[in-house]
Short mmCIF file of C-alpha atoms in Angstrom, two decimals:
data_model
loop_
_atom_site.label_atom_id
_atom_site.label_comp_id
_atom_site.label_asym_id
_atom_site.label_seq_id
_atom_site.Cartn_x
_atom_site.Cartn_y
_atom_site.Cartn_z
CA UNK A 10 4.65 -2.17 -15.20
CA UNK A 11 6.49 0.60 -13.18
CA UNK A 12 4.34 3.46 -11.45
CA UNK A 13 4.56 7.12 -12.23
CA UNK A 14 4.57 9.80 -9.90
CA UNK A 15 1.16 10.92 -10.96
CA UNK A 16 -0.38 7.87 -10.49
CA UNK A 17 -2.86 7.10 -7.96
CA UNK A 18 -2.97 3.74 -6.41
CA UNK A 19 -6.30 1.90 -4.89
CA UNK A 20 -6.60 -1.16 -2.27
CA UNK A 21 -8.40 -3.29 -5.13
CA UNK A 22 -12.29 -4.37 -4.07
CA UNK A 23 -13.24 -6.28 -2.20
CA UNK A 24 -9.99 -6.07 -0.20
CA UNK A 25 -9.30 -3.97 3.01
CA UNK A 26 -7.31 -3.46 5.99
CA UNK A 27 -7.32 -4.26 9.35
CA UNK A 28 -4.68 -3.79 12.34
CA UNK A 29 -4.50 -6.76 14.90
CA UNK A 30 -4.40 -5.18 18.13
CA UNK A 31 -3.43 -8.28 19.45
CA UNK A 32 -0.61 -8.80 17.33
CA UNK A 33 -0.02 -5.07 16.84
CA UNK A 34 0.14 -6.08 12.58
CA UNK A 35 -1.48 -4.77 9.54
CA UNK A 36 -3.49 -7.47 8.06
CA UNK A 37 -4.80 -7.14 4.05
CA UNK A 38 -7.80 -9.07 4.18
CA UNK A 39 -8.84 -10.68 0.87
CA UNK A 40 -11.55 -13.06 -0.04
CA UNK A 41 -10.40 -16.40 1.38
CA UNK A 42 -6.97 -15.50 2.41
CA UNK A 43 -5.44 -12.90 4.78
CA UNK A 44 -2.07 -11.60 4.03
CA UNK A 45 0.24 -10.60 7.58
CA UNK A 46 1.65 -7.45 6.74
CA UNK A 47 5.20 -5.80 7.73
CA UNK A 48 5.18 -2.53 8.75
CA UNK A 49 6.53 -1.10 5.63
CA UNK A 50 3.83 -2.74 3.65
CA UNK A 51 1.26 -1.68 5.60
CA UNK A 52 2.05 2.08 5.93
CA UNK A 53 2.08 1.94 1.90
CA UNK A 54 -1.31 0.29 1.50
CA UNK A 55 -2.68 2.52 4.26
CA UNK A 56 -2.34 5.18 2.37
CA UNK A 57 -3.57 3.75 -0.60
CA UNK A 58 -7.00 5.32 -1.27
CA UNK A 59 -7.03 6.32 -4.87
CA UNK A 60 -6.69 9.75 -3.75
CA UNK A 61 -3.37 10.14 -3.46
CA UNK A 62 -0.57 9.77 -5.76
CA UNK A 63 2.39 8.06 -5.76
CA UNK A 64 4.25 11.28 -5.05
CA UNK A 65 2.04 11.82 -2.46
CA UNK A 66 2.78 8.90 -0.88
CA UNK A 67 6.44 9.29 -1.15
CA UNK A 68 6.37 12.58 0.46
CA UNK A 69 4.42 11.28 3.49
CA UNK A 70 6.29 8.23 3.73
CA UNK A 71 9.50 10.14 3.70
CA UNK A 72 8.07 12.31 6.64
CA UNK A 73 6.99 9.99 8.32
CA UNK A 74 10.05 7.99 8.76
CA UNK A 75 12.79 10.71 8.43
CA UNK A 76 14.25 9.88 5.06
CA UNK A 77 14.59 10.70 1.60
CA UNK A 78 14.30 8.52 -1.71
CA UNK A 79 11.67 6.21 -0.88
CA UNK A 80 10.09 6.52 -4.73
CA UNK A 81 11.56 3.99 -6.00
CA UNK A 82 11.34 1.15 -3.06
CA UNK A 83 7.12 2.52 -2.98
CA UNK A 84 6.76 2.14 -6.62
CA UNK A 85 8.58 -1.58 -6.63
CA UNK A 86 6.40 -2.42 -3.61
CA UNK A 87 3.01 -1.42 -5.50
CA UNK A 88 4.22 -3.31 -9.04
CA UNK A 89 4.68 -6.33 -7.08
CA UNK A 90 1.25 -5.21 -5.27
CA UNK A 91 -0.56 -4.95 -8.45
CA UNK A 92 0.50 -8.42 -9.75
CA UNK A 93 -0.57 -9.75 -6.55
CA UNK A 94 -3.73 -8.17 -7.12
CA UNK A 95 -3.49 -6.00 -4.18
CA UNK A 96 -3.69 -2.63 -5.62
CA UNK A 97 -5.02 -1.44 -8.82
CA UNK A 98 -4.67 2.45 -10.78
CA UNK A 99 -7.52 4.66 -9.92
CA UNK A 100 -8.94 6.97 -12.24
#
């Protein structure tokens, strides 16, 4: 189940995130489990907010950390996201 580029991806309820000052990490914070973040992960999910497509995302990502062709890595990340039951398409 690849993403398109239209696509707009969602943290899935009741999940959210939270940074750890103390540990300076992104946590995902799911019923009964908490899921340590890296930074990569958590920069995607961030910016997960069903507003926001995946070309969106790209773009900002791709600003953000001064390169180009991200897509594909963002759109493997939220496939294996979604069958975690991390993310889910908004509509």
């Amino acid at each position: 189940m690849s993403w398109g580029v239209q696509e707009r991806p969602a943290i899935r309820p009741p999940a959210r995130m939270k940074f750890d000052a103390l540990r300076k990490q992104e946590l995902l914070l799911l019923p009964e489990r908490v899921v340590q973040l890296n930074e990569t992960a958590g920069a995607i999910l961030r910016l997960c907010d069903g507003r926001r497509t995946v070309g969106d995302l790209t773009r900002e990502l791709e600003a953000k950390y001064g390169q180009t062709g991200l897509q594909d890595d963002i759109a493997e990340f939220l496939t294996q996201a979604a069958e975690e039951g991390w993310v889910e398409r908004w509509s």
